[in-house]
XYZ file of C-alpha atoms in Angstrom:
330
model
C -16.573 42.790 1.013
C -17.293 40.205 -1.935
C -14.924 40.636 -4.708
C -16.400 42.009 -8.089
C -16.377 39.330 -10.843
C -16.506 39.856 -14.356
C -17.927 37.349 -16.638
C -16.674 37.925 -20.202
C -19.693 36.460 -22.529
C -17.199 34.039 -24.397
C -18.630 33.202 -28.425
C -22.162 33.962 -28.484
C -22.910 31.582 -31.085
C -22.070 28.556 -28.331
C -23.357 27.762 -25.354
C -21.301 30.159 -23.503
C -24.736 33.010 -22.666
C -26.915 30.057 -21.434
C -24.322 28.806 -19.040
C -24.258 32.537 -17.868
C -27.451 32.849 -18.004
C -28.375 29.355 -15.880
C -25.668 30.170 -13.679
C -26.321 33.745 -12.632
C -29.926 31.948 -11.925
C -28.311 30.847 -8.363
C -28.471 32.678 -5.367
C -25.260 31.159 -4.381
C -23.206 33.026 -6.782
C -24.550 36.473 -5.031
C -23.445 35.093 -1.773
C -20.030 34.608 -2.910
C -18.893 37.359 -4.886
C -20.911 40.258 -7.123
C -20.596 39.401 -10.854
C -21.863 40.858 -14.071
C -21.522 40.224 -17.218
C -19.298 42.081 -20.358
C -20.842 40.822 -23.888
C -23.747 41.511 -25.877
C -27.120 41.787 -24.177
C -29.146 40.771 -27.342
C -27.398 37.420 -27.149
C -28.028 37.248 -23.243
C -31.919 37.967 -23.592
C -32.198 35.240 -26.630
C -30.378 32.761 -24.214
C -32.954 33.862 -21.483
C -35.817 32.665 -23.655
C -34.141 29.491 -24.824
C -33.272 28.463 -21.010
C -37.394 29.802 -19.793
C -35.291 32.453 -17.116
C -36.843 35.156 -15.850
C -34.451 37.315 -14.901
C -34.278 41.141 -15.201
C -31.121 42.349 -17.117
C -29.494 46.016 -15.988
C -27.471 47.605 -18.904
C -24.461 49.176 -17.113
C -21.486 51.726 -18.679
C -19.709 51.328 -15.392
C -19.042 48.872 -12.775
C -19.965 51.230 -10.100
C -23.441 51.038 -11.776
C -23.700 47.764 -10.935
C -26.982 46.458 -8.805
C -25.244 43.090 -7.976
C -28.526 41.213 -6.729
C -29.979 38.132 -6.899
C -32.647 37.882 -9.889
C -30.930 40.920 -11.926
C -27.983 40.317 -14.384
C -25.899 43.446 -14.588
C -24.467 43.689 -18.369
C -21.785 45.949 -19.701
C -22.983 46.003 -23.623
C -20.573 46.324 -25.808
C -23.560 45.737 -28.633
C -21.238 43.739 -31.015
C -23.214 41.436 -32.728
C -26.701 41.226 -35.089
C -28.980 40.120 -33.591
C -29.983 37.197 -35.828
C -26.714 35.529 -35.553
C -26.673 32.038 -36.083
C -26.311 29.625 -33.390
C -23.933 26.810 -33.073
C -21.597 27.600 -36.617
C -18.767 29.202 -36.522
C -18.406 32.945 -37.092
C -15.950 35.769 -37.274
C -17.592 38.109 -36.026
C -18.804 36.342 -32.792
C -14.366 35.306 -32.408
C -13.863 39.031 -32.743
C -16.293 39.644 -30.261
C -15.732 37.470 -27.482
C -11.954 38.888 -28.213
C -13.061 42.126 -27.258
C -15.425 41.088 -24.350
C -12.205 39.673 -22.670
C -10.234 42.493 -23.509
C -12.378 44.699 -21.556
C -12.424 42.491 -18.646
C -9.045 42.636 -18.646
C -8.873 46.302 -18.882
C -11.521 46.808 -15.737
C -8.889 44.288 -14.109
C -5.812 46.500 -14.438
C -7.541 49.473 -13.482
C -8.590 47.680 -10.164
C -12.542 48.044 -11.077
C -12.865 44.390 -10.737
C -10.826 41.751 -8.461
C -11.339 38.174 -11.027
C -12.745 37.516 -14.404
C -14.538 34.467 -15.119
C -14.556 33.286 -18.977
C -17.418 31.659 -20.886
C -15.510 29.280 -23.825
C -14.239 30.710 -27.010
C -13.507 29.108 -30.290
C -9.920 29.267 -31.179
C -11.149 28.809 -35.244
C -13.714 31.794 -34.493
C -11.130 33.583 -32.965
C -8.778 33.504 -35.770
C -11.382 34.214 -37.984
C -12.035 37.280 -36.073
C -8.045 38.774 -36.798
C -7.143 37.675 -33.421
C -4.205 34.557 -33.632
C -3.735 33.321 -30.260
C -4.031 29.868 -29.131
C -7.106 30.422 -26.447
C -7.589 32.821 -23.498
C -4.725 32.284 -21.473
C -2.255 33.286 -24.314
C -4.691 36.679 -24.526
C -4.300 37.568 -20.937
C -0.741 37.284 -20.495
C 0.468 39.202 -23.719
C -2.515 41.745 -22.729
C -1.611 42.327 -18.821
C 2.161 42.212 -19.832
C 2.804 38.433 -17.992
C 5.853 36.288 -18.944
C 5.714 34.196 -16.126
C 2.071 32.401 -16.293
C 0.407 28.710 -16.450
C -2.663 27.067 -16.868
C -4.294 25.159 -13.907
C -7.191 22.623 -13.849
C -8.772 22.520 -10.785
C -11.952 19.882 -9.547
C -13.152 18.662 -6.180
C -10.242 15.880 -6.095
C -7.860 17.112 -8.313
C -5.672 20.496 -8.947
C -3.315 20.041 -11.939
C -0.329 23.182 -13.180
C 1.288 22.599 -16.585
C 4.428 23.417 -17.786
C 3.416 24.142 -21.463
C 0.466 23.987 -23.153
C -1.298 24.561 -26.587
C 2.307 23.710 -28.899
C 2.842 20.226 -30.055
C 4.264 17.272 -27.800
C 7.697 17.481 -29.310
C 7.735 21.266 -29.038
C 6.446 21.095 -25.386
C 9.512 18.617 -24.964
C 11.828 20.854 -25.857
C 10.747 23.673 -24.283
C 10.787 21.996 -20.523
C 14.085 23.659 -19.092
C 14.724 23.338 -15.428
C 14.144 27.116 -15.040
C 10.371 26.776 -16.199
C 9.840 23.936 -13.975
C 11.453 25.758 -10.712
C 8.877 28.721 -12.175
C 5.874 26.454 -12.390
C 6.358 25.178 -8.672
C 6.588 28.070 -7.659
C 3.119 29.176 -9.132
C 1.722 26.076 -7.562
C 3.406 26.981 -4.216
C 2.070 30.583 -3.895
C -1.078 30.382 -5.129
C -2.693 27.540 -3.054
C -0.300 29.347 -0.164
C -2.670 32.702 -0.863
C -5.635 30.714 -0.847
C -5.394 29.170 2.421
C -3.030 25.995 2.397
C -0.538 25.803 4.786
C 2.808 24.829 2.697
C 1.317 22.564 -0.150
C 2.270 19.348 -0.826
C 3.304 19.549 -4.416
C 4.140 16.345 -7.079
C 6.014 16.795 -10.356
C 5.250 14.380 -13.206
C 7.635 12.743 -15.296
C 8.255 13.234 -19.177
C 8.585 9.307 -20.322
C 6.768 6.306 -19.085
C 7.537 5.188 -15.438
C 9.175 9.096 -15.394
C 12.466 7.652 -17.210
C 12.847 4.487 -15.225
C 16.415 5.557 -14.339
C 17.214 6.336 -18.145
C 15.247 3.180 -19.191
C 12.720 5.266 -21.527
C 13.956 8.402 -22.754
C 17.365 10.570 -23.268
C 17.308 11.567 -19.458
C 14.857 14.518 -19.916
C 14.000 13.597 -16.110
C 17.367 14.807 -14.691
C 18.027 17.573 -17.181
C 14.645 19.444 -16.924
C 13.059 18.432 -13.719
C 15.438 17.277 -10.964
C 17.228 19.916 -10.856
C 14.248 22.760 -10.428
C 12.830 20.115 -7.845
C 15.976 20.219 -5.818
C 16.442 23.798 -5.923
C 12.693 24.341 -4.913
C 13.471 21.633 -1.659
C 16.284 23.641 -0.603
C 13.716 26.523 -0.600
C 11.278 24.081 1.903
C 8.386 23.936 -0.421
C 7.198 20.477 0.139
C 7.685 19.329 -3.506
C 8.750 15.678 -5.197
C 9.259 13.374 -8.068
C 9.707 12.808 -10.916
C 6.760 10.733 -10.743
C 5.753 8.016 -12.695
C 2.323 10.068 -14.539
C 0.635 6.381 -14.341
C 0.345 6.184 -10.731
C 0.593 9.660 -9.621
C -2.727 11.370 -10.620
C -4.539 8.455 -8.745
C -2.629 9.167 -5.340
C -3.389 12.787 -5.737
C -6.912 12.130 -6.148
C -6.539 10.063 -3.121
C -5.355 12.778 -0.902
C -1.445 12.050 -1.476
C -1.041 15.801 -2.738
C -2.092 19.020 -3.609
C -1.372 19.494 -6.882
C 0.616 18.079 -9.811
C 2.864 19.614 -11.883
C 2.245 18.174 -15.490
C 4.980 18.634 -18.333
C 2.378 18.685 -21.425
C -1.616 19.602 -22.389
C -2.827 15.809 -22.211
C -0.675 15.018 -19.590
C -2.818 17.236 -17.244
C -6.273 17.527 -18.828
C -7.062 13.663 -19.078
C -7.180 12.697 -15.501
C -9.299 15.969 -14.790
C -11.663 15.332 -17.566
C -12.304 11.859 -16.977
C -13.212 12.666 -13.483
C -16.287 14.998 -15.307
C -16.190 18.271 -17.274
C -19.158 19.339 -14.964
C -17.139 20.293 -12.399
C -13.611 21.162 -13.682
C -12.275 25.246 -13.632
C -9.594 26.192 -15.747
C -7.422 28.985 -13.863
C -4.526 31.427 -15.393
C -2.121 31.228 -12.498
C 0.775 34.215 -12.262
C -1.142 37.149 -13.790
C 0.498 40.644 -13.309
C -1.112 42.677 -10.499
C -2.633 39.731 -9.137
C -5.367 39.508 -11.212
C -7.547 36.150 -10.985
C -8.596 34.424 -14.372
C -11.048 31.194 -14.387
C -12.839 29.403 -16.850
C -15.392 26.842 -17.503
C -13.301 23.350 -18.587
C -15.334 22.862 -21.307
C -15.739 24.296 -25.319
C -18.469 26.368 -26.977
C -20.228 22.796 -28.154
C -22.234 24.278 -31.078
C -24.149 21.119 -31.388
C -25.771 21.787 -28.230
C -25.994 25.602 -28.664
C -29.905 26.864 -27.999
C -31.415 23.522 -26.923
C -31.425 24.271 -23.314
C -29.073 21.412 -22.978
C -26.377 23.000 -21.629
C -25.244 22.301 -18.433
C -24.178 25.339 -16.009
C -22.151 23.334 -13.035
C -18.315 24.037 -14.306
C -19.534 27.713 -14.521
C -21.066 27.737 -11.338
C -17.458 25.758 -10.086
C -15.772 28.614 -12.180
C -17.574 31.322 -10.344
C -16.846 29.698 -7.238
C -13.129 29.764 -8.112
C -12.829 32.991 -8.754
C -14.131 34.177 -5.650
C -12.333 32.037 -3.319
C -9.256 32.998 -5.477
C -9.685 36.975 -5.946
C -7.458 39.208 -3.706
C -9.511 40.049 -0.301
């Protein structure tokens, strides 16, 4: 059985329902899983015309309603917009919306109606616009499925990257490295490539300061306070995991094959090296979700300037889908 995907809409006034829209235009995506779409079905039709697609739409109240064929886009319609919003500006209501599109994903996840969700982009200014003051999606899923133990991971053909913090500032992300998040973020790393087919993962931490310390060169010896120790209590476990490494050289042997992942300590530390290698492939993944729910994302933002030229490009969506459906519970 193909797992059921739901594709929240994302900000309508971005790029976010042509992607969808492009995407869902593959009959690869039907081969791999069964997605439809939670948003606004007004936006999806004007993104139809703008991209020349002629696919039917099905309006759904239920995922059991669901068609899940090639050529038809299934659409739960939450009808939350006008439908002469602007494209490409930023917008409160579209911020509260794509809230609420994710929120019912989320919802259909915990009640078991729907194994992954894949996420067009949001605006994080839209969103707090909208009432809703959370630093992106995967802030929203954990406080809404009830996770405290969670991390963001950037995934592309040659490169899988897990983070130890985030969306806070590089001092604050500093500071908030303990070895106890570290042993949890390894962890994360080890069980969910384990789930998804790799036989014990070979698993690289990064190091905080240049040349990862140096040997208390650089630094105050954040190395051996708030990695080593995680690292050596993860070894003991037998999950095939080293470093610090030096963040210079260590992204280039993983794309070489060295290793399966990386374990970055901070937001830049991780998304460089999988940006530079192209945004058109990259998936962002919430990794640790309660009840095993799968979350992926398109690696890429709403780009207004682009919005409704038939510009956009669908591949990290397409990637995205693929993600989730390798990734979902079987």
């Amino acid at each position: 059985m193909k797992p059921i995907i739901g594709i929240s809409m994302g900000d309508a006034t971005g790029i976010g329902p042509e992607i969808i829209v492009k995407a869902l235009q593959h009959k690869e995506v039907y081969e791999q899983g069964n997605p439809f779409v939670i948003g606004d079905l007004s936006m999806l039709r004007r993104a139809a015309e703008v991209v020349g697609s002629d696919l039917e739409f099905h309006t759904v109240e239920t995922v059991e309603s669901c068609r899940f064929e090639h050529g038809v886009i299934d659409v739960m319609d939450l009808r939350l917009l006008p439908e002469d919003l602007e494209q490409g500006v930023v917008s409160k209501e579209a911020g509260n919306a794509a809230f609420h599109y994710l929120s019912k994903a989320i919802e259909l996840g915990k009640e078991g109606q729907l194994a992954a969700i894949c996420t067009a982009p949001l605006n994080k200014e839209a969103l707090h616009l909208g009432g809703h003051s959370y630093p992106g999606h995967t802030e929203i899923l954990a406080e809404l499925t009830g996770t405290k133990d969670y991390s963001m991971m950037l995934s592309s053909p040659k490169l899988r990257v897990i983070h130890l913090t985030t969306h806070i500032g590089l001092l604050d992300a500093i500071s908030a490295i303990n070895p106890d998040r570290t042993y949890t973020v390894i962890k994360l790393a080890y069980e969910t490539l384990t789930k998804a087919g790799y036989d014990n993962p070979r698993i690289a931490v990064c190091g905080i300061n240049p040349h990862a310390g140096e040997n208390g060169l650089f630094g105050n010896g954040e190395e051996e306070e708030k990695l080593t120790p995680a690292i050596a209590k993860a070894q003991q476990e037998g999950i095939d995991v080293s470093g610090p490494h030096p963040a210079d050289t260590l992204f280039f042997r993983a794309v070489r094959g060295d290793f399966d992942i990386v374990v970055a300590c901070y937001h830049d530390q991780g998304h460089v090296p999988i940006k530079v290698l192209g945004l058109e492939e990259g998936v962002n993944i919430t990794v640790g979700l309660k009840g095993g729910l799968v979350r992926t994302s398109v690696d890429h933002g709403t780009a207004f300037d682009i919005a409704g030229k038939n510009i956009a490009d669908e591949r990290s969506m397409l990637a995205a889908l693929k993600a989730a459906a390798d990734l979902a519970p079987k």
